[in-house]
mmCIF file of C-alpha atoms (C1' of nucleotides) in Angstrom:
data_model
loop_
_atom_site.group_PDB
_atom_site.id
_atom_site.type_symbol
_atom_site.label_atom_id
_atom_site.label_comp_id
_atom_site.label_asym_id
_atom_site.label_seq_id
_atom_site.Cartn_x
_atom_site.Cartn_y
_atom_site.Cartn_z
ATOM 1 C CA MET A 1 -48.991 45.832 5.875
ATOM 2 C CA ALA A 2 -48.078 44.025 2.717
ATOM 3 C CA LYS A 3 -50.455 45.736 0.370
ATOM 4 C CA ARG A 4 -49.417 45.423 -3.270
ATOM 5 C CA THR A 5 -47.659 48.676 -4.052
ATOM 6 C CA SER A 6 -49.705 50.990 -6.215
ATOM 7 C CA LEU A 7 -48.200 52.711 -9.213
ATOM 8 C CA LYS A 8 -51.482 54.398 -10.086
ATOM 9 C CA ASN A 9 -50.101 57.846 -9.490
ATOM 10 C CA SER A 10 -46.722 57.408 -11.100
ATOM 11 C CA THR A 11 -45.907 59.977 -13.753
ATOM 12 C CA CYS A 12 -44.571 57.180 -15.949
ATOM 13 C CA PRO A 13 -47.118 55.900 -18.460
ATOM 14 C CA VAL A 14 -45.501 52.472 -18.454
ATOM 15 C CA ALA A 15 -46.111 52.189 -14.722
ATOM 16 C CA ARG A 16 -49.744 53.203 -15.097
ATOM 17 C CA SER A 17 -50.268 50.731 -17.908
ATOM 18 C CA MET A 18 -48.750 47.930 -15.877
ATOM 19 C CA GLU A 19 -50.965 48.870 -12.979
ATOM 20 C CA LEU A 20 -54.025 48.423 -15.191
ATOM 21 C CA ILE A 21 -53.102 45.503 -17.419
ATOM 22 C CA GLY A 22 -49.820 44.196 -16.067
ATOM 23 C CA ASP A 23 -51.231 41.030 -14.670
ATOM 24 C CA CYS A 24 -50.990 37.676 -16.338
ATOM 25 C CA TRP A 25 -54.659 36.790 -16.099
ATOM 26 C CA THR A 26 -55.776 40.280 -17.018
ATOM 27 C CA MET A 27 -53.777 40.169 -20.228
ATOM 28 C CA MET A 28 -55.017 36.652 -21.022
ATOM 29 C CA ILE A 29 -58.591 37.845 -20.566
ATOM 30 C CA ILE A 30 -58.017 40.726 -22.983
ATOM 31 C CA ARG A 31 -56.351 38.337 -25.426
ATOM 32 C CA ASP A 32 -59.353 36.020 -25.331
ATOM 33 C CA ALA A 33 -61.737 38.945 -25.652
ATOM 34 C CA MET A 34 -59.837 40.011 -28.781
ATOM 35 C CA LEU A 35 -60.312 36.507 -30.151
ATOM 36 C CA GLY A 36 -64.043 36.665 -29.551
ATOM 37 C CA ALA A 37 -64.695 35.494 -26.004
ATOM 38 C CA ARG A 38 -67.584 37.361 -24.418
ATOM 39 C CA ARG A 39 -69.084 35.287 -21.626
ATOM 40 C CA PHE A 40 -67.872 34.519 -18.115
ATOM 41 C CA GLY A 41 -67.990 30.818 -18.871
ATOM 42 C CA GLU A 42 -66.022 31.197 -22.076
ATOM 43 C CA PHE A 43 -63.188 32.964 -20.302
ATOM 44 C CA GLN A 44 -63.208 30.452 -17.507
ATOM 45 C CA LYS A 45 -63.135 27.447 -19.808
ATOM 46 C CA SER A 46 -60.440 28.914 -22.018
ATOM 47 C CA LEU A 47 -58.171 30.047 -19.198
ATOM 48 C CA GLY A 48 -58.906 27.379 -16.618
ATOM 49 C CA LEU A 49 -58.535 29.805 -13.739
ATOM 50 C CA ALA A 50 -60.479 29.888 -10.499
ATOM 51 C CA LYS A 51 -63.860 31.554 -10.793
ATOM 52 C CA ASN A 52 -63.227 33.980 -7.942
ATOM 53 C CA ILE A 53 -60.045 35.227 -9.599
ATOM 54 C CA LEU A 54 -61.794 35.599 -12.924
ATOM 55 C CA ALA A 55 -64.669 37.468 -11.319
ATOM 56 C CA ALA A 56 -62.263 39.862 -9.601
ATOM 57 C CA ARG A 57 -60.299 40.532 -12.803
ATOM 58 C CA LEU A 58 -63.405 41.068 -14.903
ATOM 59 C CA LYS A 59 -64.785 43.450 -12.313
ATOM 60 C CA ALA A 60 -61.566 45.472 -12.315
ATOM 61 C CA LEU A 61 -61.457 45.538 -16.105
ATOM 62 C CA VAL A 62 -64.996 46.879 -16.237
ATOM 63 C CA GLU A 63 -64.214 49.461 -13.544
ATOM 64 C CA ASP A 64 -61.146 50.571 -15.479
ATOM 65 C CA GLY A 65 -63.156 50.977 -18.667
ATOM 66 C CA ILE A 66 -61.329 48.274 -20.588
ATOM 67 C CA LEU A 67 -64.305 45.944 -20.778
ATOM 68 C CA LYS A 68 -67.960 46.862 -20.636
ATOM 69 C CA LEU A 69 -71.030 44.810 -19.897
ATOM 70 C CA GLU A 70 -73.769 44.655 -22.459
ATOM 71 C CA PRO A 71 -76.830 42.464 -23.034
ATOM 72 C CA ALA A 72 -75.825 39.081 -24.391
ATOM 73 C CA ALA A 73 -75.636 38.888 -28.176
ATOM 74 C CA ASP A 74 -77.524 35.576 -28.129
ATOM 75 C CA GLY A 75 -80.665 37.214 -26.721
ATOM 76 C CA SER A 76 -80.487 35.471 -23.341
ATOM 77 C CA ALA A 77 -80.825 37.342 -20.065
ATOM 78 C CA TYR A 78 -77.083 37.040 -19.409
ATOM 79 C CA GLN A 79 -74.474 39.682 -20.142
ATOM 80 C CA ASP A 80 -71.488 39.873 -22.462
ATOM 81 C CA TYR A 81 -68.106 41.306 -21.584
ATOM 82 C CA VAL A 82 -66.922 43.299 -24.586
ATOM 83 C CA LEU A 83 -63.857 45.433 -25.184
ATOM 84 C CA THR A 84 -64.261 49.194 -25.140
ATOM 85 C CA ALA A 85 -62.173 51.445 -27.394
ATOM 86 C CA LYS A 86 -59.654 51.610 -24.541
ATOM 87 C CA GLY A 87 -59.576 47.820 -24.481
ATOM 88 C CA GLN A 88 -59.191 47.509 -28.236
ATOM 89 C CA ALA A 89 -56.301 49.960 -28.058
ATOM 90 C CA VAL A 90 -54.344 47.332 -26.128
ATOM 91 C CA HIS A 91 -53.896 45.548 -29.451
ATOM 92 C CA PRO A 92 -50.413 46.916 -30.223
ATOM 93 C CA ILE A 93 -49.228 45.856 -26.757
ATOM 94 C CA MET A 94 -50.575 42.383 -27.418
ATOM 95 C CA VAL A 95 -48.751 42.288 -30.756
ATOM 96 C CA ALA A 96 -45.500 43.457 -29.160
ATOM 97 C CA LEU A 97 -45.766 40.834 -26.423
ATOM 98 C CA ARG A 98 -46.552 38.181 -29.001
ATOM 99 C CA GLN A 99 -43.629 39.024 -31.254
ATOM 100 C CA TRP A 100 -41.164 39.098 -28.376
ATOM 101 C CA GLY A 101 -42.494 35.787 -27.089
ATOM 102 C CA GLU A 102 -42.201 34.213 -30.533
ATOM 103 C CA ASP A 103 -38.594 35.324 -30.799
ATOM 104 C CA TYR A 104 -37.339 34.653 -27.309
ATOM 105 C CA ALA A 105 -39.611 32.250 -25.451
ATOM 106 C CA PHE A 106 -39.839 29.307 -27.838
ATOM 107 C CA LYS A 107 -37.314 26.716 -28.838
ATOM 108 C CA PRO A 108 -37.074 26.127 -32.586
ATOM 109 C CA GLY A 109 -39.791 23.745 -33.686
ATOM 110 C CA GLU A 110 -41.963 24.127 -30.569
ATOM 111 C CA PRO A 111 -45.656 24.359 -31.410
ATOM 112 C CA THR A 112 -47.001 27.875 -31.148
ATOM 113 C CA THR A 113 -49.565 30.202 -32.662
ATOM 114 C CA ILE A 114 -49.033 33.061 -35.072
ATOM 115 C CA MET A 115 -50.862 36.274 -35.885
ATOM 116 C CA ILE A 116 -52.095 36.628 -39.437
ATOM 117 C CA ASP A 117 -53.735 39.224 -41.618
ATOM 118 C CA ARG A 118 -57.428 38.304 -41.942
ATOM 119 C CA LYS A 119 -57.526 39.479 -45.544
ATOM 120 C CA ASN A 120 -54.924 37.115 -46.953
ATOM 121 C CA GLY A 121 -53.795 34.818 -44.149
ATOM 122 C CA LYS A 122 -50.241 36.037 -44.320
ATOM 123 C CA GLN A 123 -48.163 36.652 -41.231
ATOM 124 C CA ILE A 124 -47.995 40.286 -40.173
ATOM 125 C CA LYS A 125 -44.864 42.406 -40.188
ATOM 126 C CA LYS A 126 -42.744 43.035 -37.145
ATOM 127 C CA LEU A 127 -43.623 46.174 -35.239
ATOM 128 C CA GLU A 128 -41.231 48.988 -36.014
ATOM 129 C CA LEU A 129 -40.511 52.169 -34.148
ATOM 130 C CA HIS A 130 -40.217 55.281 -36.271
ATOM 131 C CA ALA A 131 -39.103 58.833 -35.612
ATOM 132 C CA ALA A 132 -41.309 61.801 -36.425
ATOM 133 C CA ASP A 133 -39.451 62.117 -39.735
ATOM 134 C CA GLY A 134 -39.935 58.423 -40.510
ATOM 135 C CA ARG A 135 -36.441 57.135 -39.644
ATOM 136 C CA LEU A 136 -36.417 53.629 -38.191
ATOM 137 C CA LEU A 137 -35.434 53.744 -34.529
ATOM 138 C CA GLY A 138 -33.871 50.972 -32.478
ATOM 139 C CA TYR A 139 -33.083 50.394 -28.847
ATOM 140 C CA GLY A 140 -30.821 53.210 -27.726
ATOM 141 C CA ASP A 141 -32.136 55.771 -30.194
ATOM 142 C CA THR A 142 -34.752 57.021 -27.760
ATOM 143 C CA THR A 143 -34.882 58.490 -24.305
ATOM 144 C CA ILE A 144 -37.439 59.768 -21.842
ATOM 145 C CA VAL A 145 -38.020 63.352 -20.735
ATOM 146 C CA PRO A 146 -40.656 65.042 -18.561
ATOM 147 C CA SER A 147 -43.565 66.292 -20.588
ATOM 148 C CA THR A 148 -43.477 70.069 -20.900
ATOM 149 C CA ALA A 149 -47.132 70.352 -21.880
ATOM 150 C CA MET B 1 -52.046 24.326 -3.003
ATOM 151 C CA ALA B 2 -52.293 27.891 -4.148
ATOM 152 C CA LYS B 3 -49.234 27.871 -6.342
ATOM 153 C CA ARG B 4 -49.217 30.711 -8.829
ATOM 154 C CA THR B 5 -50.389 29.167 -12.075
ATOM 155 C CA SER B 6 -47.614 28.780 -14.614
ATOM 156 C CA LEU B 7 -48.110 29.673 -18.252
ATOM 157 C CA LYS B 8 -44.552 28.696 -19.143
ATOM 158 C CA ASN B 9 -45.671 25.878 -21.391
ATOM 159 C CA SER B 10 -48.554 27.611 -23.081
ATOM 160 C CA THR B 11 -48.415 27.559 -26.851
ATOM 161 C CA CYS B 12 -49.419 31.233 -26.866
ATOM 162 C CA PRO B 13 -46.449 33.577 -27.121
ATOM 163 C CA VAL B 14 -48.350 36.273 -25.250
ATOM 164 C CA ALA B 15 -48.744 33.940 -22.293
ATOM 165 C CA ARG B 16 -45.062 33.070 -22.287
ATOM 166 C CA SER B 17 -44.081 36.715 -22.469
ATOM 167 C CA MET B 18 -46.347 37.590 -19.574
ATOM 168 C CA GLU B 19 -44.863 34.736 -17.590
ATOM 169 C CA LEU B 20 -41.395 36.223 -18.065
ATOM 170 C CA ILE B 21 -42.005 39.964 -17.903
ATOM 171 C CA GLY B 22 -45.655 40.352 -16.922
ATOM 172 C CA ASP B 23 -44.984 41.619 -13.465
ATOM 173 C CA CYS B 24 -45.116 45.246 -12.455
ATOM 174 C CA TRP B 25 -41.726 45.358 -10.772
ATOM 175 C CA THR B 26 -40.063 43.285 -13.454
ATOM 176 C CA MET B 27 -41.175 45.709 -16.124
ATOM 177 C CA MET B 28 -40.133 48.708 -14.024
ATOM 178 C CA ILE B 29 -36.690 47.168 -13.586
ATOM 179 C CA ILE B 30 -36.344 46.709 -17.349
ATOM 180 C CA ARG B 31 -37.557 50.266 -17.885
ATOM 181 C CA ASP B 32 -34.916 51.625 -15.501
ATOM 182 C CA ALA B 33 -32.244 49.440 -17.078
ATOM 183 C CA MET B 34 -33.173 50.934 -20.453
ATOM 184 C CA LEU B 35 -32.731 54.378 -18.950
ATOM 185 C CA GLY B 36 -29.278 53.491 -17.692
ATOM 186 C CA ALA B 37 -29.667 51.940 -14.237
ATOM 187 C CA ARG B 38 -27.101 49.215 -13.647
ATOM 188 C CA ARG B 39 -26.571 48.714 -9.924
ATOM 189 C CA PHE B 40 -28.715 47.054 -7.257
ATOM 190 C CA GLY B 41 -28.791 50.277 -5.283
ATOM 191 C CA GLU B 42 -29.822 52.344 -8.284
ATOM 192 C CA PHE B 43 -32.825 50.139 -8.945
ATOM 193 C CA GLN B 44 -33.781 50.110 -5.307
ATOM 194 C CA LYS B 45 -33.574 53.862 -4.937
ATOM 195 C CA SER B 46 -35.439 54.527 -8.141
ATOM 196 C CA LEU B 47 -38.234 52.035 -7.519
ATOM 197 C CA GLY B 48 -38.468 52.174 -3.745
ATOM 198 C CA LEU B 49 -39.316 48.508 -3.448
ATOM 199 C CA ALA B 50 -38.256 46.060 -0.757
ATOM 200 C CA LYS B 51 -34.756 44.701 -1.210
ATOM 201 C CA ASN B 52 -35.804 41.060 -1.023
ATOM 202 C CA ILE B 53 -38.346 41.583 -3.790
ATOM 203 C CA LEU B 54 -35.799 43.374 -5.930
ATOM 204 C CA ALA B 55 -33.232 40.646 -5.333
ATOM 205 C CA ALA B 56 -35.731 37.969 -6.354
ATOM 206 C CA ARG B 57 -36.737 39.819 -9.519
ATOM 207 C CA LEU B 58 -33.164 40.526 -10.562
ATOM 208 C CA LYS B 59 -32.247 36.908 -10.001
ATOM 209 C CA ALA B 60 -35.148 35.732 -12.161
ATOM 210 C CA LEU B 61 -34.287 38.240 -14.884
ATOM 211 C CA VAL B 62 -30.718 36.984 -14.974
ATOM 212 C CA GLU B 63 -31.881 33.353 -15.024
ATOM 213 C CA ASP B 64 -34.238 34.139 -17.881
ATOM 214 C CA GLY B 65 -31.456 35.773 -19.874
ATOM 215 C CA ILE B 66 -32.987 39.234 -19.871
ATOM 216 C CA LEU B 67 -30.303 40.786 -17.696
ATOM 217 C CA LYS B 68 -26.741 39.631 -17.257
ATOM 218 C CA LEU B 69 -24.175 40.375 -14.597
ATOM 219 C CA GLU B 70 -20.911 41.919 -15.584
ATOM 220 C CA PRO B 71 -18.051 43.621 -13.728
ATOM 221 C CA ALA B 72 -19.013 47.119 -12.659
ATOM 222 C CA ALA B 73 -18.247 49.807 -15.202
ATOM 223 C CA ASP B 74 -16.785 52.022 -12.476
ATOM 224 C CA GLY B 75 -13.973 49.583 -11.796
ATOM 225 C CA SER B 76 -15.177 48.584 -8.319
ATOM 226 C CA ALA B 77 -15.479 44.970 -7.227
ATOM 227 C CA TYR B 78 -19.274 45.135 -7.492
ATOM 228 C CA GLN B 79 -21.321 43.956 -10.459
ATOM 229 C CA ASP B 80 -23.597 45.672 -12.954
ATOM 230 C CA TYR B 81 -26.918 44.368 -14.164
ATOM 231 C CA VAL B 82 -27.107 45.022 -17.897
ATOM 232 C CA LEU B 83 -29.668 44.143 -20.523
ATOM 233 C CA THR B 84 -28.920 41.292 -22.913
ATOM 234 C CA ALA B 85 -30.124 41.337 -26.529
ATOM 235 C CA LYS B 86 -33.274 39.579 -25.270
ATOM 236 C CA GLY B 87 -33.744 42.335 -22.735
ATOM 237 C CA GLN B 88 -33.177 45.103 -25.264
ATOM 238 C CA ALA B 89 -35.755 43.453 -27.494
ATOM 239 C CA VAL B 90 -38.403 44.308 -24.897
ATOM 240 C CA HIS B 91 -38.157 47.880 -26.146
ATOM 241 C CA PRO B 92 -41.168 47.726 -28.503
ATOM 242 C CA ILE B 93 -43.300 46.314 -25.668
ATOM 243 C CA MET B 94 -42.191 49.183 -23.476
ATOM 244 C CA VAL B 95 -43.094 51.662 -26.209
ATOM 245 C CA ALA B 96 -46.500 50.076 -26.710
ATOM 246 C CA LEU B 97 -47.228 50.154 -22.971
ATOM 247 C CA ARG B 98 -46.064 53.750 -22.815
ATOM 248 C CA GLN B 99 -48.213 54.928 -25.699
ATOM 249 C CA TRP B 100 -51.315 53.194 -24.380
ATOM 250 C CA GLY B 101 -50.696 54.649 -20.928
ATOM 251 C CA GLU B 102 -50.245 58.140 -22.346
ATOM 252 C CA ASP B 103 -53.539 57.868 -24.216
ATOM 253 C CA TYR B 104 -55.701 56.158 -21.644
ATOM 254 C CA ALA B 105 -54.238 56.455 -18.153
ATOM 255 C CA PHE B 106 -53.710 60.200 -17.790
ATOM 256 C CA LYS B 107 -56.142 63.027 -17.410
ATOM 257 C CA PRO B 108 -55.486 65.981 -19.707
ATOM 258 C CA GLY B 109 -52.812 68.201 -18.193
ATOM 259 C CA GLU B 110 -51.503 65.640 -15.719
ATOM 260 C CA PRO B 111 -47.692 65.671 -15.529
ATOM 261 C CA THR B 112 -46.124 62.750 -17.333
ATOM 262 C CA THR B 113 -43.029 61.787 -19.305
ATOM 263 C CA ILE B 114 -42.635 61.326 -23.035
ATOM 264 C CA MET B 115 -40.347 59.317 -25.280
ATOM 265 C CA ILE B 116 -38.221 61.297 -27.677
ATOM 266 C CA ASP B 117 -35.824 60.676 -30.522
ATOM 267 C CA ARG B 118 -32.285 61.186 -29.186
ATOM 268 C CA LYS B 119 -31.157 62.710 -32.471
ATOM 269 C CA ASN B 120 -33.530 65.646 -32.563
ATOM 270 C CA GLY B 121 -35.551 65.610 -29.359
ATOM 271 C CA LYS B 122 -38.816 65.175 -31.196
ATOM 272 C CA GLN B 123 -41.536 62.885 -29.968
ATOM 273 C CA ILE B 124 -41.599 59.496 -31.687
ATOM 274 C CA LYS B 125 -44.401 58.252 -33.928
ATOM 275 C CA LYS B 126 -47.148 55.965 -32.737
ATOM 276 C CA LEU B 127 -46.477 52.286 -33.260
ATOM 277 C CA GLU B 128 -48.294 50.967 -36.301
ATOM 278 C CA LEU B 129 -49.147 47.457 -37.292
ATOM 279 C CA HIS B 130 -48.581 46.594 -40.935
ATOM 280 C CA ALA B 131 -49.466 43.633 -43.120
ATOM 281 C CA ALA B 132 -46.838 41.771 -45.102
ATOM 282 C CA ASP B 133 -47.762 43.914 -48.092
ATOM 283 C CA GLY B 134 -47.460 47.115 -46.082
ATOM 284 C CA ARG B 135 -51.164 47.847 -45.501
ATOM 285 C CA LEU B 136 -51.905 49.483 -42.152
ATOM 286 C CA LEU B 137 -53.777 47.059 -39.920
ATOM 287 C CA GLY B 138 -56.088 47.902 -37.054
ATOM 288 C CA TYR B 139 -57.840 46.004 -34.311
ATOM 289 C CA GLY B 140 -60.007 43.391 -35.977
ATOM 290 C CA ASP B 141 -57.859 42.992 -39.078
ATOM 291 C CA THR B 142 -55.845 40.188 -37.543
ATOM 292 C CA THR B 143 -56.458 36.781 -36.063
ATOM 293 C CA ILE B 144 -54.500 33.940 -34.547
ATOM 294 C CA VAL B 145 -53.864 30.491 -35.989
ATOM 295 C CA PRO B 146 -51.725 27.536 -34.924
ATOM 296 C CA SER B 147 -48.279 27.666 -36.434
ATOM 297 C CA THR B 148 -47.901 25.064 -39.167
ATOM 298 C CA ALA B 149 -44.096 25.140 -39.127
ATOM 299 C "C1'" DG C 1 -3.831 47.965 9.195
ATOM 300 C "C1'" DA C 2 -7.960 49.490 12.052
ATOM 301 C "C1'" DC C 3 -12.058 51.757 11.787
ATOM 302 C "C1'" DA C 4 -16.432 53.566 9.983
ATOM 303 C "C1'" DC C 5 -19.522 53.486 6.422
ATOM 304 C "C1'" DA C 6 -21.552 52.016 1.831
ATOM 305 C "C1'" DT C 7 -23.159 48.235 -0.971
ATOM 306 C "C1'" DG C 8 -25.683 44.270 -1.826
ATOM 307 C "C1'" DG C 9 -27.849 41.319 -0.221
ATOM 308 C "C1'" DT C 10 -30.487 37.403 3.347
ATOM 309 C "C1'" DT C 11 -33.648 36.117 7.145
ATOM 310 C "C1'" DG C 12 -37.831 36.327 9.865
ATOM 311 C "C1'" DC C 13 -42.284 37.723 10.410
ATOM 312 C "C1'" DT C 14 -46.954 39.829 9.146
ATOM 313 C "C1'" DT C 15 -50.410 41.097 5.735
ATOM 314 C "C1'" DT C 16 -52.384 40.254 1.166
ATOM 315 C "C1'" DT C 17 -53.360 37.774 -2.644
ATOM 316 C "C1'" DT C 18 -53.938 33.479 -5.029
ATOM 317 C "C1'" DG C 19 -56.296 29.374 -5.868
ATOM 318 C "C1'" DA C 20 -59.285 25.164 -5.121
ATOM 319 C "C1'" DA C 21 -63.559 23.663 -3.753
ATOM 320 C "C1'" DA C 22 -67.970 24.155 -1.902
ATOM 321 C "C1'" DC C 23 -71.979 26.665 -2.031
ATOM 322 C "C1'" DC C 24 -75.769 29.545 -3.958
ATOM 323 C "C1'" DA C 25 -79.073 32.436 -6.808
ATOM 324 C "C1'" DT C 26 -81.006 33.136 -11.159
ATOM 325 C "C1'" DA C 27 -81.918 31.434 -16.169
ATOM 326 C "C1'" DT C 28 -82.827 28.152 -19.258
ATOM 327 C "C1'" DT C 29 -84.239 23.566 -20.856
ATOM 328 C "C1'" DG C 30 -86.968 19.387 -20.955
ATOM 329 C "C1'" DC D 1 -92.162 22.382 -12.425
ATOM 330 C "C1'" DA D 2 -87.972 19.718 -11.947
ATOM 331 C "C1'" DA D 3 -83.221 19.367 -13.713
ATOM 332 C "C1'" DT D 4 -79.405 21.573 -15.269
ATOM 333 C "C1'" DA D 5 -76.493 25.413 -16.973
ATOM 334 C "C1'" DT D 6 -74.709 29.997 -15.941
ATOM 335 C "C1'" DG D 7 -72.489 33.264 -13.243
ATOM 336 C "C1'" DG D 8 -71.092 34.154 -9.615
ATOM 337 C "C1'" DT D 9 -69.826 34.442 -3.764
ATOM 338 C "C1'" DT D 10 -67.861 32.315 0.393
ATOM 339 C "C1'" DT D 11 -64.472 29.779 2.913
ATOM 340 C "C1'" DC D 12 -60.114 28.382 3.888
ATOM 341 C "C1'" DA D 13 -55.115 26.852 2.929
ATOM 342 C "C1'" DA D 14 -50.864 28.052 0.627
ATOM 343 C "C1'" DA D 15 -47.938 31.355 -1.578
ATOM 344 C "C1'" DA D 16 -46.181 35.770 -2.394
ATOM 345 C "C1'" DA D 17 -45.479 40.832 -1.084
ATOM 346 C "C1'" DG D 18 -43.623 43.975 1.999
ATOM 347 C "C1'" DC D 19 -41.236 45.794 6.059
ATOM 348 C "C1'" DA D 20 -37.500 45.724 9.229
ATOM 349 C "C1'" DA D 21 -33.599 43.825 11.203
ATOM 350 C "C1'" DC D 22 -29.463 41.644 10.348
ATOM 351 C "C1'" DC D 23 -25.094 40.460 7.998
ATOM 352 C "C1'" DA D 24 -21.032 39.800 4.810
ATOM 353 C "C1'" DT D 25 -18.033 41.982 1.871
ATOM 354 C "C1'" DG D 26 -15.986 46.239 -0.312
ATOM 355 C "C1'" DT D 27 -14.361 50.893 0.059
ATOM 356 C "C1'" DG D 28 -12.604 55.227 2.042
ATOM 357 C "C1'" DT D 29 -9.998 57.462 5.930
ATOM 358 C "C1'" DC D 30 -6.548 57.993 9.077
#
DNA sequence: GACACATGGTTGCTTTTTGAAACCATATTG
DNA sequence: CAATATGGTTTCAAAAAGCAACCATGTGTC
């Protein structure tokens, strides 16, 4: 048996997140949804992936409560895939992935895209990690412990 | 041909990031490295994955400059896998994945792990997205445009 | 230095998943 | 009501995941 190992029951939240959204196409679908894509055809055209793969990913995303189906906004009999609150909450992950990619996956001068503030068109700030008291934290300033809740 | 589609040349930084680290095991390896794992055997024991898969992932991570090999810290003739600056920079992504997982992938009361500030043991703040002028931004306050650099 | 055992892989084989293309049912348009 | 767009499902080949067996080198023991 070569079933893809499941991390669904890991006690590590990172593992559970990766289990749900740690797939290239899944993340690209969420990205496109955040940029306004709603219809099966829109996702397919934008991503250029096989329709069976797209159908499987969309189905899983709906089952996991990240997308939901609702009547099409254009009044047709089709349905729209829209992000739930859980799906919208992926936004910081998307930003983190984007900022890392900008910094480490492009050569200087290579064409890319940037995230801007809708209000004024200016580029957003880098994500920062802060302690409970507001101190800026870097790599090495944190560690992981079992929850005692 | 059913070659896994490559997003290596996408102009979207999210796509490039996912291409490099958007794999369950890859992210788990980086997570363990951040928690101090250094040796092949440590990763294998901690993750419980097949050795050939681990070897392939580690090799790719080294090729991509996320991990590097260096002489073992214990003085033996073996080698340690340690995070490069590029690898350490994945930290905010890890935090974002962790926080989303905590909020949306656990039932109340389920055992989990939490990230704390090393200095005082207190739980860290939620990641926040800020505009250039410091305003707090939420989902919907941002958009993507081609870089004009 | 000879031996057993640990470490860090590689190889071979089976099961799953991916992906391309063909097909199909329902909606919409002319 | 025929043609076409939409949103899939089915079929089949290729690639990757996963397990187990094997193997080379390093280390500890006598």
